[in-house]
């Protein structure tokens, strides 16, 4: 089985759940403590052994490209002032990995965004990571999924259990459990009503997909709002290929919405020794005021 070497990260969405800030600021560049959300996902890919990363961008996303580029003037300023610790931090973001870019000219859904990676992917499996989903895990979730792929082969999608009342906000799988945390997928349903949901196992923004997904996407008709859904294309793969679901170990934050972004900032701040105690005391005082 070939090693997974490439990851695709779609970052072309409008970020409507975070308006008005996302009117001019890419949601992927909103900070979690002192790093933009997209960096956490890029680092997950790198820490999972990935060398080449493709970002699917869109209009108004230039700040993402600039962030991962060299900042010559800033670096010169920091070097002249002897701020070598800050200079090291700035340069590290420019040298994280080999990052490539393709622009999605029209926002036509996640499936369409992934299809833009066709020229980047050869006849191989590849990862797809969504920057809305930041997952705090001891072992990077993509790395966990790669181990499942090595064991069983096939496509792998990340899932987590959600309350039945929330299934209408997710893609939901129908599946047979084959071992602890691992399921073989029989069907997928996009945002079902609770009464119609086959389970409470919700798809989260991590995938390992075969290159055959591109052919499936070509045959997938646009759905609601004219968008091409990745879930619909994965359903087509089920006709000829095995698809596994993995209930990952870690805590997921939906940073594409306001409360999730706030929770992520608090949680990751608590992981920083220089912030932890003061933040804890502040939150205690804030709760007393209520």
GROMACS .gro file of C-alpha atoms in nm:
model
  290
    1UNK     CA    1   0.000   0.000   0.000
    2UNK     CA    2   0.139   0.339  -0.100
    3UNK     CA    3   0.222   0.594   0.166
    4UNK     CA    4  -0.014   0.891   0.193
    5UNK     CA    5   0.195   1.192   0.099
    6UNK     CA    6  -0.051   1.467   0.012
    7UNK     CA    7  -0.327   1.659   0.188
    8UNK     CA    8  -0.591   1.895   0.055
    9UNK     CA    9  -0.726   2.176   0.277
   10UNK     CA   10  -1.025   2.368   0.135
   11UNK     CA   11  -1.022   2.728   0.261
   12UNK     CA   12  -1.244   2.903   0.008
   13UNK     CA   13  -1.568   2.935   0.207
   14UNK     CA   14  -1.734   3.265   0.295
   15UNK     CA   15  -1.750   3.205   0.671
   16UNK     CA   16  -2.107   3.331   0.698
   17UNK     CA   17  -2.149   3.189   1.050
   18UNK     CA   18  -1.885   3.433   1.171
   19UNK     CA   19  -2.007   3.751   1.005
   20UNK     CA   20  -1.941   4.042   1.019
   21UNK     CA   21  -1.566   3.983   1.080
   22UNK     CA   22  -1.542   3.743   0.785
   23UNK     CA   23  -1.660   4.015   0.548
   24UNK     CA   24  -1.295   4.120   0.514
   25UNK     CA   25  -1.101   3.862   0.717
   26UNK     CA   26  -1.075   3.494   0.612
   27UNK     CA   27  -1.229   3.278   0.884
   28UNK     CA   28  -0.927   3.049   0.858
   29UNK     CA   29  -0.707   3.340   0.971
   30UNK     CA   30  -0.902   3.410   1.289
   31UNK     CA   31  -0.672   3.349   1.585
   32UNK     CA   32  -0.675   3.065   1.833
   33UNK     CA   33  -0.452   3.222   2.097
   34UNK     CA   34  -0.168   3.349   1.873
   35UNK     CA   35  -0.193   3.129   1.563
   36UNK     CA   36  -0.456   3.132   1.288
   37UNK     CA   37  -0.696   2.837   1.275
   38UNK     CA   38  -0.555   2.715   0.944
   39UNK     CA   39  -0.208   2.672   1.096
   40UNK     CA   40  -0.338   2.413   1.343
   41UNK     CA   41  -0.468   2.205   1.053
   42UNK     CA   42  -0.147   2.245   0.852
   43UNK     CA   43   0.053   2.136   1.157
   44UNK     CA   44  -0.172   1.832   1.200
   45UNK     CA   45  -0.088   1.729   0.844
   46UNK     CA   46   0.285   1.783   0.899
   47UNK     CA   47   0.281   1.592   1.228
   48UNK     CA   48   0.109   1.306   1.046
   49UNK     CA   49   0.402   1.275   0.806
   50UNK     CA   50   0.262   1.474   0.514
   51UNK     CA   51   0.507   1.661   0.292
   52UNK     CA   52   0.288   1.832   0.030
   53UNK     CA   53  -0.019   2.041   0.114
   54UNK     CA   54  -0.265   2.198  -0.128
   55UNK     CA   55  -0.485   2.485  -0.010
   56UNK     CA   56  -0.801   2.541  -0.215
   57UNK     CA   57  -0.851   2.916  -0.179
   58UNK     CA   58  -1.104   3.167  -0.308
   59UNK     CA   59  -1.161   3.539  -0.345
   60UNK     CA   60  -1.054   3.741  -0.042
   61UNK     CA   61  -0.820   3.470   0.087
   62UNK     CA   62  -0.489   3.633  -0.004
   63UNK     CA   63  -0.404   3.676   0.364
   64UNK     CA   64  -0.363   3.298   0.393
   65UNK     CA   65  -0.103   3.288   0.117
   66UNK     CA   66   0.080   3.587   0.265
   67UNK     CA   67   0.087   3.423   0.608
   68UNK     CA   68   0.274   3.117   0.486
   69UNK     CA   69   0.509   3.326   0.269
   70UNK     CA   70   0.826   3.506   0.376
   71UNK     CA   71   0.772   3.849   0.534
   72UNK     CA   72   1.098   4.011   0.421
   73UNK     CA   73   1.045   4.359   0.567
   74UNK     CA   74   0.924   4.225   0.902
   75UNK     CA   75   1.212   3.979   0.924
   76UNK     CA   76   1.467   4.251   0.848
   77UNK     CA   77   1.312   4.475   1.115
   78UNK     CA   78   1.324   4.200   1.378
   79UNK     CA   79   1.681   4.107   1.288
   80UNK     CA   80   1.802   4.469   1.307
   81UNK     CA   81   1.644   4.508   1.650
   82UNK     CA   82   1.792   4.184   1.777
   83UNK     CA   83   1.451   4.021   1.838
   84UNK     CA   84   1.576   3.679   1.737
   85UNK     CA   85   1.310   3.485   1.930
   86UNK     CA   86   1.032   3.658   1.734
   87UNK     CA   87   1.229   3.625   1.411
   88UNK     CA   88   1.245   3.249   1.465
   89UNK     CA   89   0.867   3.230   1.512
   90UNK     CA   90   0.800   3.434   1.197
   91UNK     CA   91   1.035   3.227   0.983
   92UNK     CA   92   0.895   2.897   1.109
   93UNK     CA   93   0.553   2.975   0.963
   94UNK     CA   94   0.714   3.023   0.621
   95UNK     CA   95   0.898   2.694   0.632
   96UNK     CA   96   0.640   2.456   0.772
   97UNK     CA   97   0.590   2.250   0.454
   98UNK     CA   98   0.564   2.261   0.076
   99UNK     CA   99   0.235   2.449   0.035
  100UNK     CA  100   0.060   2.488  -0.299
  101UNK     CA  101  -0.248   2.688  -0.393
  102UNK     CA  102  -0.542   2.654  -0.633
  103UNK     CA  103  -0.829   2.902  -0.644
  104UNK     CA  104  -1.193   2.790  -0.642
  105UNK     CA  105  -1.347   3.067  -0.849
  106UNK     CA  106  -1.707   2.996  -0.743
  107UNK     CA  107  -1.817   2.868  -0.402
  108UNK     CA  108  -1.999   2.555  -0.518
  109UNK     CA  109  -1.961   2.335  -0.214
  110UNK     CA  110  -1.702   2.110  -0.051
  111UNK     CA  111  -1.720   1.851  -0.327
  112UNK     CA  112  -1.637   2.111  -0.590
  113UNK     CA  113  -1.350   2.241  -0.377
  114UNK     CA  114  -1.199   1.894  -0.346
  115UNK     CA  115  -1.239   1.840  -0.721
  116UNK     CA  116  -1.002   2.134  -0.777
  117UNK     CA  117  -0.725   1.911  -0.636
  118UNK     CA  118  -0.752   1.664  -0.926
  119UNK     CA  119  -0.436   1.790  -1.097
  120UNK     CA  120  -0.244   1.774  -0.768
  121UNK     CA  121  -0.330   1.412  -0.690
  122UNK     CA  122  -0.194   1.116  -0.885
  123UNK     CA  123  -0.336   0.763  -0.872
  124UNK     CA  124  -0.317   0.759  -0.493
  125UNK     CA  125  -0.501   0.806  -0.167
  126UNK     CA  126  -0.485   1.151  -0.010
  127UNK     CA  127  -0.608   1.336   0.295
  128UNK     CA  128  -0.870   1.609   0.317
  129UNK     CA  129  -0.871   1.831   0.626
  130UNK     CA  130  -1.127   2.103   0.695
  131UNK     CA  131  -0.999   2.412   0.875
  132UNK     CA  132  -1.334   2.460   1.052
  133UNK     CA  133  -1.258   2.151   1.258
  134UNK     CA  134  -0.971   2.194   1.502
  135UNK     CA  135  -0.909   1.871   1.693
  136UNK     CA  136  -0.694   1.866   2.005
  137UNK     CA  137  -0.545   1.516   2.026
  138UNK     CA  138  -0.232   1.355   2.170
  139UNK     CA  139  -0.187   1.174   1.837
  140UNK     CA  140  -0.291   1.385   1.535
  141UNK     CA  141  -0.627   1.264   1.406
  142UNK     CA  142  -0.499   1.226   1.051
  143UNK     CA  143  -0.218   1.006   1.182
  144UNK     CA  144  -0.475   0.794   1.367
  145UNK     CA  145  -0.671   0.757   1.043
  146UNK     CA  146  -0.362   0.664   0.843
  147UNK     CA  147  -0.314   0.368   1.078
  148UNK     CA  148  -0.671   0.255   1.008
  149UNK     CA  149  -0.609   0.293   0.635
  150UNK     CA  150  -0.292   0.084   0.661
  151UNK     CA  151  -0.481  -0.190   0.845
  152UNK     CA  152  -0.796  -0.209   0.634
  153UNK     CA  153  -0.720  -0.020   0.312
  154UNK     CA  154  -1.000   0.175   0.149
  155UNK     CA  155  -1.135   0.520   0.222
  156UNK     CA  156  -1.155   0.645   0.581
  157UNK     CA  157  -1.376   0.919   0.722
  158UNK     CA  158  -1.363   1.060   1.075
  159UNK     CA  159  -1.678   1.046   1.285
  160UNK     CA  160  -1.792   1.136   1.635
  161UNK     CA  161  -2.105   1.065   1.836
  162UNK     CA  162  -2.348   1.357   1.864
  163UNK     CA  163  -2.685   1.392   2.041
  164UNK     CA  164  -2.971   1.273   1.819
  165UNK     CA  165  -3.118   1.623   1.840
  166UNK     CA  166  -2.808   1.752   1.655
  167UNK     CA  167  -2.787   1.502   1.367
  168UNK     CA  168  -2.961   1.741   1.129
  169UNK     CA  169  -2.648   1.958   1.135
  170UNK     CA  170  -2.416   1.682   1.009
  171UNK     CA  171  -2.361   1.412   0.754
  172UNK     CA  172  -2.455   1.087   0.931
  173UNK     CA  173  -2.338   0.735   0.857
  174UNK     CA  174  -2.513   0.400   0.854
  175UNK     CA  175  -2.246   0.147   0.942
  176UNK     CA  176  -2.148  -0.189   1.087
  177UNK     CA  177  -1.904  -0.190   1.378
  178UNK     CA  178  -1.599  -0.407   1.307
  179UNK     CA  179  -1.380  -0.320   1.605
  180UNK     CA  180  -1.350  -0.058   1.876
  181UNK     CA  181  -1.393   0.286   1.713
  182UNK     CA  182  -1.394   0.140   1.360
  183UNK     CA  183  -1.701   0.092   1.138
  184UNK     CA  184  -1.762  -0.017   0.782
  185UNK     CA  185  -1.990   0.237   0.616
  186UNK     CA  186  -2.301   0.113   0.438
  187UNK     CA  187  -2.459   0.450   0.359
  188UNK     CA  188  -2.431   0.822   0.430
  189UNK     CA  189  -2.712   1.074   0.477
  190UNK     CA  190  -2.661   1.449   0.462
  191UNK     CA  191  -2.828   1.637   0.751
  192UNK     CA  192  -3.119   1.401   0.823
  193UNK     CA  193  -3.405   1.472   1.061
  194UNK     CA  194  -3.355   1.281   1.390
  195UNK     CA  195  -3.638   1.041   1.313
  196UNK     CA  196  -3.473   0.948   0.982
  197UNK     CA  197  -3.111   0.928   1.099
  198UNK     CA  198  -2.954   0.580   1.076
  199UNK     CA  199  -2.721   0.655   1.372
  200UNK     CA  200  -2.575   0.939   1.572
  201UNK     CA  201  -2.228   0.900   1.418
  202UNK     CA  202  -2.155   1.234   1.254
  203UNK     CA  203  -1.893   1.299   0.987
  204UNK     CA  204  -1.619   1.539   1.096
  205UNK     CA  205  -1.381   1.725   0.864
  206UNK     CA  206  -1.113   1.460   0.819
  207UNK     CA  207  -1.102   1.219   0.523
  208UNK     CA  208  -0.867   0.977   0.351
  209UNK     CA  209  -0.995   0.932  -0.004
  210UNK     CA  210  -0.896   0.738  -0.311
  211UNK     CA  211  -0.823   0.931  -0.630
  212UNK     CA  212  -1.141   0.771  -0.769
  213UNK     CA  213  -1.335   1.036  -0.574
  214UNK     CA  214  -1.273   1.273  -0.866
  215UNK     CA  215  -1.463   1.051  -1.109
  216UNK     CA  216  -1.740   1.021  -0.851
  217UNK     CA  217  -1.753   1.399  -0.817
  218UNK     CA  218  -1.784   1.438  -1.193
  219UNK     CA  219  -2.100   1.226  -1.175
  220UNK     CA  220  -2.243   1.406  -0.870
  221UNK     CA  221  -2.524   1.649  -0.941
  222UNK     CA  222  -2.546   1.977  -0.749
  223UNK     CA  223  -2.782   1.965  -0.455
  224UNK     CA  224  -2.922   2.235  -0.229
  225UNK     CA  225  -2.806   2.587  -0.320
  226UNK     CA  226  -2.633   2.449  -0.628
  227UNK     CA  227  -2.354   2.295  -0.419
  228UNK     CA  228  -2.176   1.968  -0.493
  229UNK     CA  229  -2.161   1.768  -0.172
  230UNK     CA  230  -1.860   1.551  -0.094
  231UNK     CA  231  -2.091   1.318   0.100
  232UNK     CA  232  -2.288   1.243  -0.218
  233UNK     CA  233  -1.970   1.153  -0.404
  234UNK     CA  234  -1.854   0.922  -0.123
  235UNK     CA  235  -2.191   0.743  -0.149
  236UNK     CA  236  -2.102   0.667  -0.511
  237UNK     CA  237  -1.769   0.518  -0.400
  238UNK     CA  238  -1.962   0.271  -0.186
  239UNK     CA  239  -2.078   0.096  -0.504
  240UNK     CA  240  -1.725  -0.029  -0.579
  241UNK     CA  241  -1.504   0.047  -0.280
  242UNK     CA  242  -1.492   0.000   0.094
  243UNK     CA  243  -1.537   0.305   0.313
  244UNK     CA  244  -1.449   0.293   0.680
  245UNK     CA  245  -1.543   0.532   0.957
  246UNK     CA  246  -1.314   0.596   1.249
  247UNK     CA  247  -1.434   0.742   1.579
  248UNK     CA  248  -1.124   0.948   1.651
  249UNK     CA  249  -0.964   1.014   1.989
  250UNK     CA  250  -0.950   1.386   2.068
  251UNK     CA  251  -1.162   1.692   2.133
  252UNK     CA  252  -1.310   1.868   1.831
  253UNK     CA  253  -1.390   2.239   1.812
  254UNK     CA  254  -1.604   2.383   1.535
  255UNK     CA  255  -1.419   2.711   1.490
  256UNK     CA  256  -1.637   2.802   1.193
  257UNK     CA  257  -1.899   2.925   1.440
  258UNK     CA  258  -1.874   3.177   1.722
  259UNK     CA  259  -1.911   2.963   2.033
  260UNK     CA  260  -1.676   2.696   1.898
  261UNK     CA  261  -1.411   2.958   1.826
  262UNK     CA  262  -1.442   3.097   2.179
  263UNK     CA  263  -1.421   2.747   2.333
  264UNK     CA  264  -1.112   2.667   2.127
  265UNK     CA  265  -0.940   2.986   2.240
  266UNK     CA  266  -1.010   2.908   2.604
  267UNK     CA  267  -0.905   2.543   2.576
  268UNK     CA  268  -0.579   2.616   2.393
  269UNK     CA  269  -0.501   2.907   2.627
  270UNK     CA  270  -0.523   2.664   2.918
  271UNK     CA  271  -0.250   2.458   2.750
  272UNK     CA  272  -0.012   2.755   2.771
  273UNK     CA  273   0.161   2.785   3.106
  274UNK     CA  274   0.212   3.161   3.072
  275UNK     CA  275  -0.164   3.213   3.029
  276UNK     CA  276  -0.328   2.935   3.226
  277UNK     CA  277  -0.339   3.068   3.583
  278UNK     CA  278  -0.431   3.427   3.500
  279UNK     CA  279  -0.706   3.311   3.262
  280UNK     CA  280  -0.840   3.066   3.520
  281UNK     CA  281  -0.863   3.342   3.782
  282UNK     CA  282  -1.025   3.577   3.534
  283UNK     CA  283  -1.292   3.322   3.441
  284UNK     CA  284  -1.362   3.251   3.809
  285UNK     CA  285  -1.411   3.622   3.877
  286UNK     CA  286  -1.628   3.654   3.568
  287UNK     CA  287  -1.852   3.368   3.684
  288UNK     CA  288  -1.888   3.527   4.029
  289UNK     CA  289  -2.016   3.845   3.868
  290UNK     CA  290  -2.295   3.646   3.704
   0.00000   0.00000   0.00000
